[in-house]
PDB file of C-alpha atoms in Angstrom:
ATOM      1  CA  MET A 434      45.355  44.111 146.026  1.00  0.00           C
ATOM      2  CA  GLU A 435      41.685  44.236 145.092  1.00  0.00           C
ATOM      3  CA  ASP A 436      39.587  41.538 146.891  1.00  0.00           C
ATOM      4  CA  PRO A 437      38.147  39.063 144.305  1.00  0.00           C
ATOM      5  CA  SER A 438      34.983  38.468 146.036  1.00  0.00           C
ATOM      6  CA  SER A 439      33.951  42.239 145.660  1.00  0.00           C
ATOM      7  CA  GLN A 440      34.416  41.951 141.703  1.00  0.00           C
ATOM      8  CA  ASN A 441      30.714  40.483 141.454  1.00  0.00           C
ATOM      9  CA  ARG A 442      29.304  42.489 144.287  1.00  0.00           C
ATOM     10  CA  ASN A 443      26.830  44.542 141.930  1.00  0.00           C
ATOM     11  CA  ALA A 444      25.228  41.019 140.844  1.00  0.00           C
ATOM     12  CA  LEU A 445      22.391  39.409 142.165  1.00  0.00           C
ATOM     13  CA  THR A 446      22.786  36.196 143.894  1.00  0.00           C
ATOM     14  CA  LEU A 447      20.506  33.519 143.357  1.00  0.00           C
ATOM     15  CA  VAL A 448      18.878  33.781 146.331  1.00  0.00           C
ATOM     16  CA  GLU A 449      18.334  37.523 146.056  1.00  0.00           C
ATOM     17  CA  LEU A 450      16.809  36.710 142.427  1.00  0.00           C
ATOM     18  CA  VAL A 451      14.305  34.192 143.882  1.00  0.00           C
ATOM     19  CA  VAL A 452      13.281  37.060 146.536  1.00  0.00           C
ATOM     20  CA  VAL A 453      12.786  39.562 143.714  1.00  0.00           C
ATOM     21  CA  MET A 454      10.656  37.322 141.739  1.00  0.00           C
ATOM     22  CA  THR A 455       8.550  36.451 144.515  1.00  0.00           C
ATOM     23  CA  ILE A 456       7.733  39.684 145.385  1.00  0.00           C
ATOM     24  CA  LEU A 457       6.834  40.549 141.680  1.00  0.00           C
ATOM     25  CA  VAL A 458       4.465  37.573 141.426  1.00  0.00           C
ATOM     26  CA  ALA A 459       2.990  38.786 144.483  1.00  0.00           C
ATOM     27  CA  LEU A 460       2.387  42.169 143.150  1.00  0.00           C
ATOM     28  CA  ALA A 461       1.014  40.816 139.897  1.00  0.00           C
ATOM     29  CA  GLY A 462      -1.505  38.884 142.228  1.00  0.00           C
ATOM     30  CA  LEU A 463      -2.655  41.920 143.409  1.00  0.00           C
ATOM     31  CA  VAL A 464      -2.848  44.198 140.664  1.00  0.00           C
ATOM     32  CA  MET A 465      -4.345  41.928 137.879  1.00  0.00           C
ATOM     33  CA  PRO A 466      -7.443  41.487 139.326  1.00  0.00           C
ATOM     34  CA  ARG A 467      -8.196  45.482 139.881  1.00  0.00           C
ATOM     35  CA  PHE A 468      -6.856  45.333 136.155  1.00  0.00           C
ATOM     36  CA  VAL A 469      -9.475  42.934 134.786  1.00  0.00           C
ATOM     37  CA  SER A 470     -12.007  44.893 136.848  1.00  0.00           C
ATOM     38  CA  THR A 471     -11.146  47.960 135.639  1.00  0.00           C
ATOM     39  CA  THR A 472     -11.493  46.772 131.746  1.00  0.00           C
ATOM     40  CA  GLN A 473     -14.637  45.201 132.416  1.00  0.00           C
ATOM     41  CA  THR A 474     -16.103  48.508 133.857  1.00  0.00           C
ATOM     42  CA  ALA A 475     -14.712  50.452 130.836  1.00  0.00           C
ATOM     43  CA  LYS A 476     -16.528  48.128 128.606  1.00  0.00           C
ATOM     44  CA  LYS A 477     -19.673  48.589 130.348  1.00  0.00           C
ATOM     45  CA  VAL A 478     -19.099  52.347 130.424  1.00  0.00           C
ATOM     46  CA  ALA A 479     -18.405  52.196 126.591  1.00  0.00           C
ATOM     47  CA  THR A 480     -21.511  49.930 125.988  1.00  0.00           C
ATOM     48  CA  GLY A 481     -23.842  52.509 128.106  1.00  0.00           C
ATOM     49  CA  ALA A 482     -22.368  55.345 126.153  1.00  0.00           C
ATOM     50  CA  SER A 483     -23.418  53.365 123.012  1.00  0.00           C
ATOM     51  CA  MET A 484     -27.087  52.726 124.191  1.00  0.00           C
ATOM     52  CA  VAL A 485     -27.658  56.019 124.814  1.00  0.00           C
ATOM     53  CA  ALA A 486     -26.389  57.150 121.425  1.00  0.00           C
ATOM     54  CA  VAL A 487     -28.842  54.797 119.664  1.00  0.00           C
ATOM     55  CA  ARG A 488     -31.476  55.795 121.884  1.00  0.00           C
ATOM     56  CA  ASP A 489     -31.043  59.436 120.785  1.00  0.00           C
ATOM     57  CA  ALA A 490     -30.652  58.395 117.254  1.00  0.00           C
ATOM     58  CA  MET A 491     -33.920  56.490 117.281  1.00  0.00           C
ATOM     59  CA  MET A 492     -35.541  59.133 118.570  1.00  0.00           C
ATOM     60  CA  GLN A 493     -34.770  61.424 115.761  1.00  0.00           C
ATOM     61  CA  TYR A 494     -35.232  58.855 113.094  1.00  0.00           C
ATOM     62  CA  TRP A 495     -38.979  58.553 114.575  1.00  0.00           C
ATOM     63  CA  LEU A 496     -39.326  62.044 114.703  1.00  0.00           C
ATOM     64  CA  ASP A 497     -38.479  62.223 110.864  1.00  0.00           C
ATOM     65  CA  THR A 498     -40.157  59.213 109.890  1.00  0.00           C
ATOM     66  CA  LYS A 499     -43.684  58.282 112.104  1.00  0.00           C
ATOM     67  CA  TYR A 500     -45.905  60.038 109.850  1.00  0.00           C
ATOM     68  CA  VAL A 501     -44.901  58.977 106.741  1.00  0.00           C
ATOM     69  CA  SER A 502     -44.370  55.113 107.677  1.00  0.00           C
ATOM     70  CA  LEU A 503     -47.612  54.868 109.117  1.00  0.00           C
ATOM     71  CA  PRO A 504     -50.252  52.800 107.272  1.00  0.00           C
ATOM     72  CA  GLY A 505     -52.148  54.839 104.826  1.00  0.00           C
ATOM     73  CA  GLY A 506     -48.955  56.990 103.972  1.00  0.00           C
ATOM     74  CA  THR A 507     -47.650  58.030 100.707  1.00  0.00           C
ATOM     75  CA  ALA A 508     -46.814  55.029  99.012  1.00  0.00           C
ATOM     76  CA  THR A 509     -47.344  51.407  99.350  1.00  0.00           C
ATOM     77  CA  ALA A 510     -45.917  48.548  97.456  1.00  0.00           C
ATOM     78  CA  ALA A 511     -49.440  47.898  96.028  1.00  0.00           C
ATOM     79  CA  SER A 512     -49.724  51.392  94.911  1.00  0.00           C
ATOM     80  CA  ASP A 513     -46.169  52.697  94.254  1.00  0.00           C
ATOM     81  CA  SER A 514     -43.928  52.098  91.262  1.00  0.00           C
ATOM     82  CA  ASP A 515     -40.785  51.749  93.872  1.00  0.00           C
ATOM     83  CA  THR A 516     -41.445  48.393  95.821  1.00  0.00           C
ATOM     84  CA  THR A 517     -37.858  48.268  97.248  1.00  0.00           C
ATOM     85  CA  ALA A 518     -38.707  50.968  99.644  1.00  0.00           C
ATOM     86  CA  LEU A 519     -40.658  48.960 102.506  1.00  0.00           C
ATOM     87  CA  ALA A 520     -40.055  49.024 106.357  1.00  0.00           C
ATOM     88  CA  ASN A 521     -43.248  47.422 108.134  1.00  0.00           C
ATOM     89  CA  THR A 522     -44.560  48.126 111.814  1.00  0.00           C
ATOM     90  CA  ASN A 523     -42.447  44.516 112.751  1.00  0.00           C
ATOM     91  CA  ASN A 524     -38.976  46.172 111.938  1.00  0.00           C
ATOM     92  CA  ARG A 525     -39.305  49.562 111.833  1.00  0.00           C
ATOM     93  CA  PHE A 526     -37.115  50.113 114.968  1.00  0.00           C
ATOM     94  CA  GLN A 527     -34.255  47.829 113.667  1.00  0.00           C
ATOM     95  CA  VAL A 528     -31.030  49.600 114.357  1.00  0.00           C
ATOM     96  CA  ARG A 529     -30.180  49.046 110.439  1.00  0.00           C
ATOM     97  CA  TRP A 530     -32.855  51.864 109.701  1.00  0.00           C
ATOM     98  CA  LEU A 531     -30.092  54.341 111.422  1.00  0.00           C
ATOM     99  CA  PHE A 532     -27.748  53.758 108.848  1.00  0.00           C
ATOM    100  CA  GLU A 533     -29.838  52.521 105.788  1.00  0.00           C
ATOM    101  CA  ASN A 534     -32.336  54.448 103.905  1.00  0.00           C
ATOM    102  CA  PRO A 535     -35.618  52.011 103.943  1.00  0.00           C
ATOM    103  CA  ALA A 536     -36.751  53.960 100.864  1.00  0.00           C
ATOM    104  CA  ASN A 537     -33.657  52.678  98.964  1.00  0.00           C
ATOM    105  CA  ASN A 538     -33.050  49.462 100.416  1.00  0.00           C
ATOM    106  CA  PRO A 539     -33.242  46.577  97.840  1.00  0.00           C
ATOM    107  CA  THR A 540     -35.000  44.317  99.936  1.00  0.00           C
ATOM    108  CA  VAL A 541     -39.211  44.070 100.156  1.00  0.00           C
ATOM    109  CA  LEU A 542     -39.816  44.337 104.075  1.00  0.00           C
ATOM    110  CA  GLY A 543     -43.734  44.975 103.841  1.00  0.00           C
ATOM    111  CA  ASP A 544     -46.320  47.327 102.713  1.00  0.00           C
ATOM    112  CA  GLU A 545     -45.326  50.517 104.104  1.00  0.00           C
ATOM    113  CA  LEU A 546     -42.984  53.032 102.838  1.00  0.00           C
ATOM    114  CA  VAL A 547     -40.514  55.348 104.951  1.00  0.00           C
ATOM    115  CA  ILE A 548     -39.811  58.095 102.023  1.00  0.00           C
ATOM    116  CA  THR A 549     -36.613  60.156 101.759  1.00  0.00           C
ATOM    117  CA  PHE A 550     -36.268  63.504 103.538  1.00  0.00           C
ATOM    118  CA  ASP A 551     -38.530  66.293 101.854  1.00  0.00           C
ATOM    119  CA  PRO A 552     -37.148  69.742 102.932  1.00  0.00           C
ATOM    120  CA  ASP A 553     -40.412  71.428 102.162  1.00  0.00           C
ATOM    121  CA  SER A 554     -42.226  68.997 105.238  1.00  0.00           C
ATOM    122  CA  ARG A 555     -39.389  68.459 107.139  1.00  0.00           C
ATOM    123  CA  LEU A 556     -40.619  64.550 107.284  1.00  0.00           C
ATOM    124  CA  GLY A 557     -38.591  61.673 105.799  1.00  0.00           C
ATOM    125  CA  TRP A 558     -35.811  59.560 106.145  1.00  0.00           C
ATOM    126  CA  ASN A 559     -32.918  62.360 106.992  1.00  0.00           C
ATOM    127  CA  GLY A 560     -29.932  59.959 107.910  1.00  0.00           C
ATOM    128  CA  PRO A 561     -27.677  58.244 108.759  1.00  0.00           C
ATOM    129  CA  TYR A 562     -28.486  58.817 112.340  1.00  0.00           C
ATOM    130  CA  LEU A 563     -25.023  57.660 113.560  1.00  0.00           C
ATOM    131  CA  PHE A 564     -21.647  58.181 111.931  1.00  0.00           C
ATOM    132  CA  LYS A 565     -21.123  54.403 111.063  1.00  0.00           C
ATOM    133  CA  PRO A 566     -22.052  50.746 112.198  1.00  0.00           C
ATOM    134  CA  THR A 567     -19.317  49.353 114.261  1.00  0.00           C
ATOM    135  CA  GLY A 568     -20.237  45.897 113.266  1.00  0.00           C
ATOM    136  CA  ARG A 569     -22.942  43.600 111.450  1.00  0.00           C
ATOM    137  CA  TYR A 570     -25.825  41.599 112.867  1.00  0.00           C
ATOM    138  CA  PHE A 571     -24.211  38.424 112.529  1.00  0.00           C
ATOM    139  CA  ASP A 572     -22.331  38.003 109.012  1.00  0.00           C
ATOM    140  CA  SER A 573     -22.000  33.890 109.233  1.00  0.00           C
ATOM    141  CA  ALA A 574     -25.050  31.967 108.289  1.00  0.00           C
ATOM    142  CA  GLY A 575     -23.944  29.625 111.004  1.00  0.00           C
ATOM    143  CA  ASP A 576     -24.863  32.251 113.767  1.00  0.00           C
ATOM    144  CA  ILE A 577     -28.617  31.905 113.112  1.00  0.00           C
ATOM    145  CA  ASP A 578     -30.473  28.615 113.506  1.00  0.00           C
ATOM    146  CA  THR A 579     -31.872  27.050 110.274  1.00  0.00           C
ATOM    147  CA  ASP A 580     -35.266  28.408 110.561  1.00  0.00           C
ATOM    148  CA  GLY A 581     -34.177  31.860 110.532  1.00  0.00           C
ATOM    149  CA  ASN A 582     -35.410  33.247 113.365  1.00  0.00           C
ATOM    150  CA  HIS A 583     -32.662  33.513 116.209  1.00  0.00           C
ATOM    151  CA  MET A 584     -29.317  32.317 117.254  1.00  0.00           C
ATOM    152  CA  THR A 585     -29.388  29.237 119.098  1.00  0.00           C
ATOM    153  CA  GLY A 586     -30.144  29.906 122.879  1.00  0.00           C
ATOM    154  CA  THR A 587     -29.552  33.740 122.620  1.00  0.00           C
ATOM    155  CA  ASN A 588     -33.100  35.087 121.449  1.00  0.00           C
ATOM    156  CA  PHE A 589     -31.350  37.252 119.014  1.00  0.00           C
ATOM    157  CA  SER A 590     -34.034  37.010 116.462  1.00  0.00           C
ATOM    158  CA  THR A 591     -34.240  38.353 112.815  1.00  0.00           C
ATOM    159  CA  LEU A 592     -37.187  40.972 114.640  1.00  0.00           C
ATOM    160  CA  TYR A 593     -33.905  42.720 115.766  1.00  0.00           C
ATOM    161  CA  GLY A 594     -32.007  43.003 112.566  1.00  0.00           C
ATOM    162  CA  ASN A 595     -31.320  41.473 109.150  1.00  0.00           C
ATOM    163  CA  LEU A 596     -28.065  38.869 108.772  1.00  0.00           C
ATOM    164  CA  GLY A 597     -25.216  40.882 107.891  1.00  0.00           C
ATOM    165  CA  GLY A 598     -26.959  44.320 108.364  1.00  0.00           C
ATOM    166  CA  PRO A 599     -25.479  47.354 109.923  1.00  0.00           C
ATOM    167  CA  ALA A 600     -25.230  47.049 113.610  1.00  0.00           C
ATOM    168  CA  VAL A 601     -23.858  48.891 116.632  1.00  0.00           C
ATOM    169  CA  LEU A 602     -21.934  45.991 118.744  1.00  0.00           C
ATOM    170  CA  SER A 603     -21.829  46.053 122.502  1.00  0.00           C
ATOM    171  CA  ALA A 604     -18.502  46.597 124.288  1.00  0.00           C
ATOM    172  CA  VAL A 605     -19.301  43.526 126.587  1.00  0.00           C
ATOM    173  CA  GLN A 606     -18.077  40.130 125.099  1.00  0.00           C
ATOM    174  CA  ALA A 607     -19.641  36.884 125.421  1.00  0.00           C
ATOM    175  CA  GLY A 608     -16.939  34.814 127.076  1.00  0.00           C
ATOM    176  CA  SER A 609     -13.232  34.392 126.051  1.00  0.00           C
ATOM    177  CA  GLY A 610     -12.737  35.028 122.552  1.00  0.00           C
ATOM    178  CA  VAL A 611     -16.470  35.836 121.506  1.00  0.00           C
ATOM    179  CA  VAL A 612     -17.317  38.398 119.090  1.00  0.00           C
ATOM    180  CA  SER A 613     -19.282  41.047 120.720  1.00  0.00           C
ATOM    181  CA  ARG A 614     -23.022  41.157 120.412  1.00  0.00           C
ATOM    182  CA  PRO A 615     -25.267  44.022 118.439  1.00  0.00           C
ATOM    183  CA  LEU A 616     -27.362  46.071 120.232  1.00  0.00           C
ATOM    184  CA  ILE A 617     -30.814  45.645 119.687  1.00  0.00           C
ATOM    185  CA  VAL A 618     -34.180  47.664 120.243  1.00  0.00           C
ATOM    186  CA  GLN A 619     -37.460  46.329 121.568  1.00  0.00           C
ATOM    187  CA  ALA A 620     -40.638  48.106 121.159  1.00  0.00           C
ATOM    188  CA  ILE A 621     -44.128  47.536 122.298  1.00  0.00           C
ATOM    189  CA  ASP A 622     -46.817  49.658 120.475  1.00  0.00           C
ATOM    190  CA  ASN A 623     -49.398  50.890 122.876  1.00  0.00           C
ATOM    191  CA  GLY A 624     -51.652  53.042 120.349  1.00  0.00           C
ATOM    192  CA  THR A 625     -50.466  56.559 121.496  1.00  0.00           C
ATOM    193  CA  THR A 626     -47.075  55.608 122.885  1.00  0.00           C
ATOM    194  CA  VAL A 627     -44.464  53.072 121.754  1.00  0.00           C
ATOM    195  CA  ASP A 628     -42.348  51.629 124.935  1.00  0.00           C
ATOM    196  CA  CYS A 629     -38.867  51.289 123.615  1.00  0.00           C
ATOM    197  CA  ARG A 630     -35.185  50.127 125.084  1.00  0.00           C
ATOM    198  CA  VAL A 631     -32.070  49.712 123.819  1.00  0.00           C
ATOM    199  CA  VAL A 632     -30.973  46.117 124.960  1.00  0.00           C
ATOM    200  CA  SER A 633     -27.531  44.881 125.480  1.00  0.00           C
ATOM    201  CA  ALA A 634     -26.704  41.045 126.108  1.00  0.00           C
ATOM    202  CA  GLY A 635     -24.813  40.728 129.146  1.00  0.00           C
ATOM    203  CA  SER A 636     -21.673  38.263 129.355  1.00  0.00           C
ATOM    204  CA  ASN A 637     -23.897  35.108 128.728  1.00  0.00           C
ATOM    205  CA  GLY A 638     -24.170  36.063 125.162  1.00  0.00           C
ATOM    206  CA  ARG A 639     -28.006  36.271 125.128  1.00  0.00           C
ATOM    207  CA  ILE A 640     -31.001  38.423 125.197  1.00  0.00           C
ATOM    208  CA  ASP A 641     -32.821  37.268 128.600  1.00  0.00           C
ATOM    209  CA  ILE A 642     -35.418  40.307 128.261  1.00  0.00           C
ATOM    210  CA  GLN A 643     -38.429  39.083 126.318  1.00  0.00           C
ATOM    211  CA  HIS A 644     -39.580  41.340 123.790  1.00  0.00           C
ATOM    212  CA  ASP A 645     -43.098  41.776 124.534  1.00  0.00           C
ATOM    213  CA  VAL A 646     -42.369  42.223 128.549  1.00  0.00           C
ATOM    214  CA  SER A 647     -42.942  45.941 129.022  1.00  0.00           C
ATOM    215  CA  THR A 648     -40.614  48.171 130.617  1.00  0.00           C
ATOM    216  CA  ALA A 649     -42.715  48.905 133.875  1.00  0.00           C
ATOM    217  CA  ALA A 650     -42.657  45.085 134.435  1.00  0.00           C
ATOM    218  CA  LEU A 651     -39.115  45.399 133.988  1.00  0.00           C
ATOM    219  CA  VAL A 652     -38.301  47.653 136.720  1.00  0.00           C
ATOM    220  CA  ALA A 653     -41.168  46.537 138.920  1.00  0.00           C
ATOM    221  CA  ASP A 654     -39.150  43.040 139.155  1.00  0.00           C
ATOM    222  CA  THR A 655     -37.370  42.928 142.150  1.00  0.00           C
ATOM    223  CA  THR A 656     -35.839  39.963 141.657  1.00  0.00           C
ATOM    224  CA  GLY A 657     -34.026  40.328 138.342  1.00  0.00           C
ATOM    225  CA  VAL A 658     -35.707  37.482 136.455  1.00  0.00           C
ATOM    226  CA  LEU A 659     -36.966  39.305 133.540  1.00  0.00           C
ATOM    227  CA  VAL A 660     -33.846  41.298 133.128  1.00  0.00           C
ATOM    228  CA  GLY A 661     -31.380  38.401 133.901  1.00  0.00           C
ATOM    229  CA  ASP A 662     -27.912  39.673 132.487  1.00  0.00           C
ATOM    230  CA  ASP A 663     -29.235  42.109 130.438  1.00  0.00           C
ATOM    231  CA  GLU A 664     -28.298  46.114 130.364  1.00  0.00           C
ATOM    232  CA  TYR A 665     -31.047  48.281 128.982  1.00  0.00           C
ATOM    233  CA  VAL A 666     -31.600  52.089 128.447  1.00  0.00           C
ATOM    234  CA  SER A 667     -35.630  52.579 128.183  1.00  0.00           C
ATOM    235  CA  PHE A 668     -37.327  55.421 126.232  1.00  0.00           C
ATOM    236  CA  THR A 669     -40.769  56.373 124.977  1.00  0.00           C
ATOM    237  CA  LEU A 670     -41.843  57.547 121.648  1.00  0.00           C
ATOM    238  CA  ARG A 671     -45.402  59.522 120.934  1.00  0.00           C
ATOM    239  CA  ARG A 672     -47.294  59.438 117.959  1.00  0.00           C
TER     240      ARG A 672
END
């Protein structure tokens, strides 16, 4: 006759179940920090790749347009019938121009013209220089202060992009549930060269690097005060 006590031999007792759950919780405590760390590292790597892509695209954009978009170029708002084609020295390095031809943009932005690519001279805007934008430079007007110059406390200026314009987003998010910030390009014109860098806001969600600080000063700053929480990729453009 079968022993009744052996009928449930394959089932876990309450004590055994508690032990198993305790082990699983302990293992989760070991694995989760590594998983989070790996995810953060992956996001930084992805952001770094995007920054390099923007740098390379900006260098090609510069080679195509640097001669036709300087003062005294082939056309200006004052002399050309097409006044919708204008990018100026203040915004000529915005990421938007990697996707949008300034010569076809419906907004008057200054007094300099970047013309469409001319196959004979091999000069002019020949984009898009990146496949497609990964986001927008802040879709909501609420993201920008009423003066229109920057997001509250984040230093995202209209110098770096236009509201709703095409952008490349960082994979690093600024806090829980916050949309990734756009990558921006800072440029300092030194006459014969332009000191440029692609900058990504860190987890604090703001641009810590001031636009008028040279890259040499950033490199020389051993305290990290000038860079803050940002990541950047620097490059030099020659006239």
